[in-house]
Amino acid sequence: MAEPTVWEQVLDPAHRADPYPLYAELRRTPVSRQADGSYLVSTYPEVLALLHDPRLSSDPSHNPQFAAAMAEQPEDRPPSFLLMDPPEHDRQRRLAMRHFGPPQAPRRVAGMEPRMLEIVTGLIDEMAGKTRIDVVDELAYPFPVSVICELLGVPVEDRPRFRKWVDMALEAINPGVDPQVQQQKREEAGNELFNFISELVERHRQAPGDDLLSAMAADDGPEGRLSTEQLASTGLLLLIAGHETTVNLISNGVLTLLRHPDVLERLRRDPDLVIPMTEELLRYEPPVHFIPIRTALDDIEAAGTTIPAGSPVTLLLAAANRDPQHVAEPDRFIPDRPDNQHLGFGSGIHLCFGAPLARLETQVALTEFARRFRNPRLAEDPPPYRPSPILRGPRHLAVDVDAG
Ligand code: HEM
């Protein structure tokens, strides 16, 4: 049997705990062609340039691996703006964004901080008396799920219903999974989730609340409203993107702090350290390791290699974040690293929409973790990881604490 390629090793769950040496190997060839005709890009300047290059499309119908599935997509189930190019991407993003942040909605995220603290305090209070906790199940998952549901206006009682479908939808985007199985999972999870969110949009149209879905449903701005289907796609995107990634940033954050007890101690003494530290976490242990679905619309020259028109391209954000040509001592976690330019939230027109929310949630969770737990230490290192090589983070994070 042939030796696995470096990329096959990255995808192999056996390397999930520490893919960074493999990324260092990939960076030796900044743009590399894989046997299936796709291209991997792993160095900072090239990833950054391609994130800003209009010749690289986010629309999967241009991608030979996904075109057939996209052609079968029912018309009443349009893709979200994450998978669109301008001008429609820009229009739908603007229509959603105006209700999410300044200038129109300056308090939507910042105004949630007291509520975030209340949720985290409640979750930590529930762990009182325990000497072993699971940071993923008891804090890092329930916290962002509660926040995004409250923000969107998803009722508490509906929350358990969508977890199963979300897990299935995420499995469907894992590279290396048989395309037919991917398609089947995508369809099954997609149908359930789409019906769920469409019903919710309808309820919000009829009885609007103070939430983001209601605000988007009632928009009478100069650019017109999103259709019910577009609104459902956007709501679904926000629901999934709004928690699956933040879970990993919080869990990776706790893991990194427990591996660097001196930093945990500094954070206890100086809670403001959490602001630059969150940026360093997004560089050092980013929740999104790579962006898999991009396609070259034209021949593109990068680092002396021509990516031919029509080729699928994968941008390795996590490898670029540790490119020694871009950042000094890339494998060291420096919580107050100056001038930290990471790609943890991507860059360019698809730059993460939810970044201000994710930053604030992580800052609240990590500050309270440091403040409230006595003598926390890892019960298992490395912890077991979730299967996805893209959205990378621990499945469980067992931590021993002194009973308080
Ligand atoms: C730590 C947490 C998060 C990380 C690391 C993260 C990362 C990213 C990245 C890398 C992209 C770019 C994708 C691309 O270029 O194709 C992105 C896009 C996006 N994210 Fe996040 N995200 C996080 C949290 C959130 C939250 C909380 C929300 C929603 C409230 C959100 C909503 C979105 C949306 C809607 C897009 C698509 C933007 C567009 O296509 O214009 N994300 N995110």
PDB file of N, CA and C in Angstrom, residues 41 46 51-52 54 59 65 74 76 87 122 146 151 170 173 187 189 202 207 209 211 213 218 235 253 256 375:
ATOM      1  N   VAL A  41      -3.181  25.403  -0.246  1.00  0.00           N
ATOM      2  CA  VAL A  41      -2.374  26.620  -0.076  1.00  0.00           C
ATOM      3  C   VAL A  41      -2.120  26.776   1.428  1.00  0.00           C
ATOM      4  N   GLU A  46       0.236  33.804   0.600  1.00  0.00           N
ATOM      5  CA  GLU A  46      -0.579  33.220  -0.479  1.00  0.00           C
ATOM      6  C   GLU A  46      -2.038  33.029  -0.026  1.00  0.00           C
ATOM      7  N   LEU A  51      -7.614  34.883  -0.349  1.00  0.00           N
ATOM      8  CA  LEU A  51      -8.869  35.263   0.323  1.00  0.00           C
ATOM      9  C   LEU A  51      -9.415  36.578  -0.233  1.00  0.00           C
ATOM     10  N   HIS A  52      -8.526  37.380  -0.832  1.00  0.00           N
ATOM     11  CA  HIS A  52      -8.962  38.677  -1.380  1.00  0.00           C
ATOM     12  C   HIS A  52      -9.069  38.647  -2.903  1.00  0.00           C
ATOM     13  N   PRO A  54     -10.815  38.003  -6.330  1.00  0.00           N
ATOM     14  CA  PRO A  54     -12.172  37.736  -6.853  1.00  0.00           C
ATOM     15  C   PRO A  54     -12.222  36.577  -7.848  1.00  0.00           C
ATOM     16  N   ASP A  59     -18.752  29.770  -4.555  1.00  0.00           N
ATOM     17  CA  ASP A  59     -19.987  29.133  -5.023  1.00  0.00           C
ATOM     18  C   ASP A  59     -19.682  27.680  -5.442  1.00  0.00           C
ATOM     19  N   GLN A  65     -16.324  18.959  -7.736  1.00  0.00           N
ATOM     20  CA  GLN A  65     -16.707  17.943  -6.740  1.00  0.00           C
ATOM     21  C   GLN A  65     -18.131  18.150  -6.218  1.00  0.00           C
ATOM     22  N   PRO A  74     -32.999  21.769  -4.336  1.00  0.00           N
ATOM     23  CA  PRO A  74     -34.321  22.317  -4.667  1.00  0.00           C
ATOM     24  C   PRO A  74     -34.314  23.852  -4.648  1.00  0.00           C
ATOM     25  N   ASP A  76     -36.441  25.952  -3.651  1.00  0.00           N
ATOM     26  CA  ASP A  76     -36.914  26.598  -2.423  1.00  0.00           C
ATOM     27  C   ASP A  76     -35.947  26.401  -1.260  1.00  0.00           C
ATOM     28  N   PRO A  87     -22.463  39.810  -6.918  1.00  0.00           N
ATOM     29  CA  PRO A  87     -22.988  40.821  -6.005  1.00  0.00           C
ATOM     30  C   PRO A  87     -24.015  40.284  -4.989  1.00  0.00           C
ATOM     31  N   GLY A 122     -24.315  30.909  35.734  1.00  0.00           N
ATOM     32  CA  GLY A 122     -25.277  29.832  36.010  1.00  0.00           C
ATOM     33  C   GLY A 122     -24.665  28.464  35.721  1.00  0.00           C
ATOM     34  N   SER A 146     -26.756  28.772  23.900  1.00  0.00           N
ATOM     35  CA  SER A 146     -27.783  29.615  24.529  1.00  0.00           C
ATOM     36  C   SER A 146     -27.730  31.017  23.944  1.00  0.00           C
ATOM     37  N   LEU A 151     -30.174  35.211  20.747  1.00  0.00           N
ATOM     38  CA  LEU A 151     -29.978  36.293  19.783  1.00  0.00           C
ATOM     39  C   LEU A 151     -30.903  36.138  18.569  1.00  0.00           C
ATOM     40  N   LEU A 170     -22.582  18.686   9.651  1.00  0.00           N
ATOM     41  CA  LEU A 170     -21.144  18.954   9.703  1.00  0.00           C
ATOM     42  C   LEU A 170     -20.338  17.750   9.236  1.00  0.00           C
ATOM     43  N   ILE A 173     -19.632  17.627   5.511  1.00  0.00           N
ATOM     44  CA  ILE A 173     -18.629  18.437   4.800  1.00  0.00           C
ATOM     45  C   ILE A 173     -17.202  17.929   5.047  1.00  0.00           C
ATOM     46  N   GLU A 187     -28.526  15.901   2.650  1.00  0.00           N
ATOM     47  CA  GLU A 187     -29.954  16.023   2.321  1.00  0.00           C
ATOM     48  C   GLU A 187     -30.832  15.816   3.549  1.00  0.00           C
ATOM     49  N   ALA A 189     -30.084  15.906   6.849  1.00  0.00           N
ATOM     50  CA  ALA A 189     -29.947  16.940   7.880  1.00  0.00           C
ATOM     51  C   ALA A 189     -30.497  18.259   7.358  1.00  0.00           C
ATOM     52  N   GLU A 202     -41.546  31.781   9.916  1.00  0.00           N
ATOM     53  CA  GLU A 202     -42.967  32.078   9.769  1.00  0.00           C
ATOM     54  C   GLU A 202     -43.554  32.593  11.083  1.00  0.00           C
ATOM     55  N   ALA A 207     -45.496  36.974  14.683  1.00  0.00           N
ATOM     56  CA  ALA A 207     -45.410  37.574  16.027  1.00  0.00           C
ATOM     57  C   ALA A 207     -43.964  38.014  16.279  1.00  0.00           C
ATOM     58  N   GLY A 209     -40.519  39.471  17.578  1.00  0.00           N
ATOM     59  CA  GLY A 209     -39.960  39.744  18.912  1.00  0.00           C
ATOM     60  C   GLY A 209     -38.823  40.737  18.770  1.00  0.00           C
ATOM     61  N   ASP A 211     -35.712  39.957  18.527  1.00  0.00           N
ATOM     62  CA  ASP A 211     -34.549  39.164  18.144  1.00  0.00           C
ATOM     63  C   ASP A 211     -34.120  39.440  16.697  1.00  0.00           C
ATOM     64  N   LEU A 213     -33.814  37.340  14.031  1.00  0.00           N
ATOM     65  CA  LEU A 213     -34.668  36.796  12.951  1.00  0.00           C
ATOM     66  C   LEU A 213     -35.868  37.712  12.701  1.00  0.00           C
ATOM     67  N   ALA A 218     -38.634  41.654   9.237  1.00  0.00           N
ATOM     68  CA  ALA A 218     -39.465  42.869   9.120  1.00  0.00           C
ATOM     69  C   ALA A 218     -38.721  43.996   8.398  1.00  0.00           C
ATOM     70  N   GLY A 235     -30.705  32.312   8.520  1.00  0.00           N
ATOM     71  CA  GLY A 235     -30.913  31.940   9.917  1.00  0.00           C
ATOM     72  C   GLY A 235     -30.166  30.655  10.260  1.00  0.00           C
ATOM     73  N   GLY A 253      -9.226  27.226  24.228  1.00  0.00           N
ATOM     74  CA  GLY A 253      -8.701  28.250  25.130  1.00  0.00           C
ATOM     75  C   GLY A 253      -8.412  27.669  26.505  1.00  0.00           C
ATOM     76  N   THR A 256      -5.439  25.315  26.290  1.00  0.00           N
ATOM     77  CA  THR A 256      -4.165  26.037  26.160  1.00  0.00           C
ATOM     78  C   THR A 256      -3.778  26.683  27.493  1.00  0.00           C
ATOM     79  N   ASN A 375      -7.482  25.574  41.330  1.00  0.00           N
ATOM     80  CA  ASN A 375      -6.479  24.562  40.981  1.00  0.00           C
ATOM     81  C   ASN A 375      -6.917  23.628  39.835  1.00  0.00           C
TER      82      ASN A 375
END
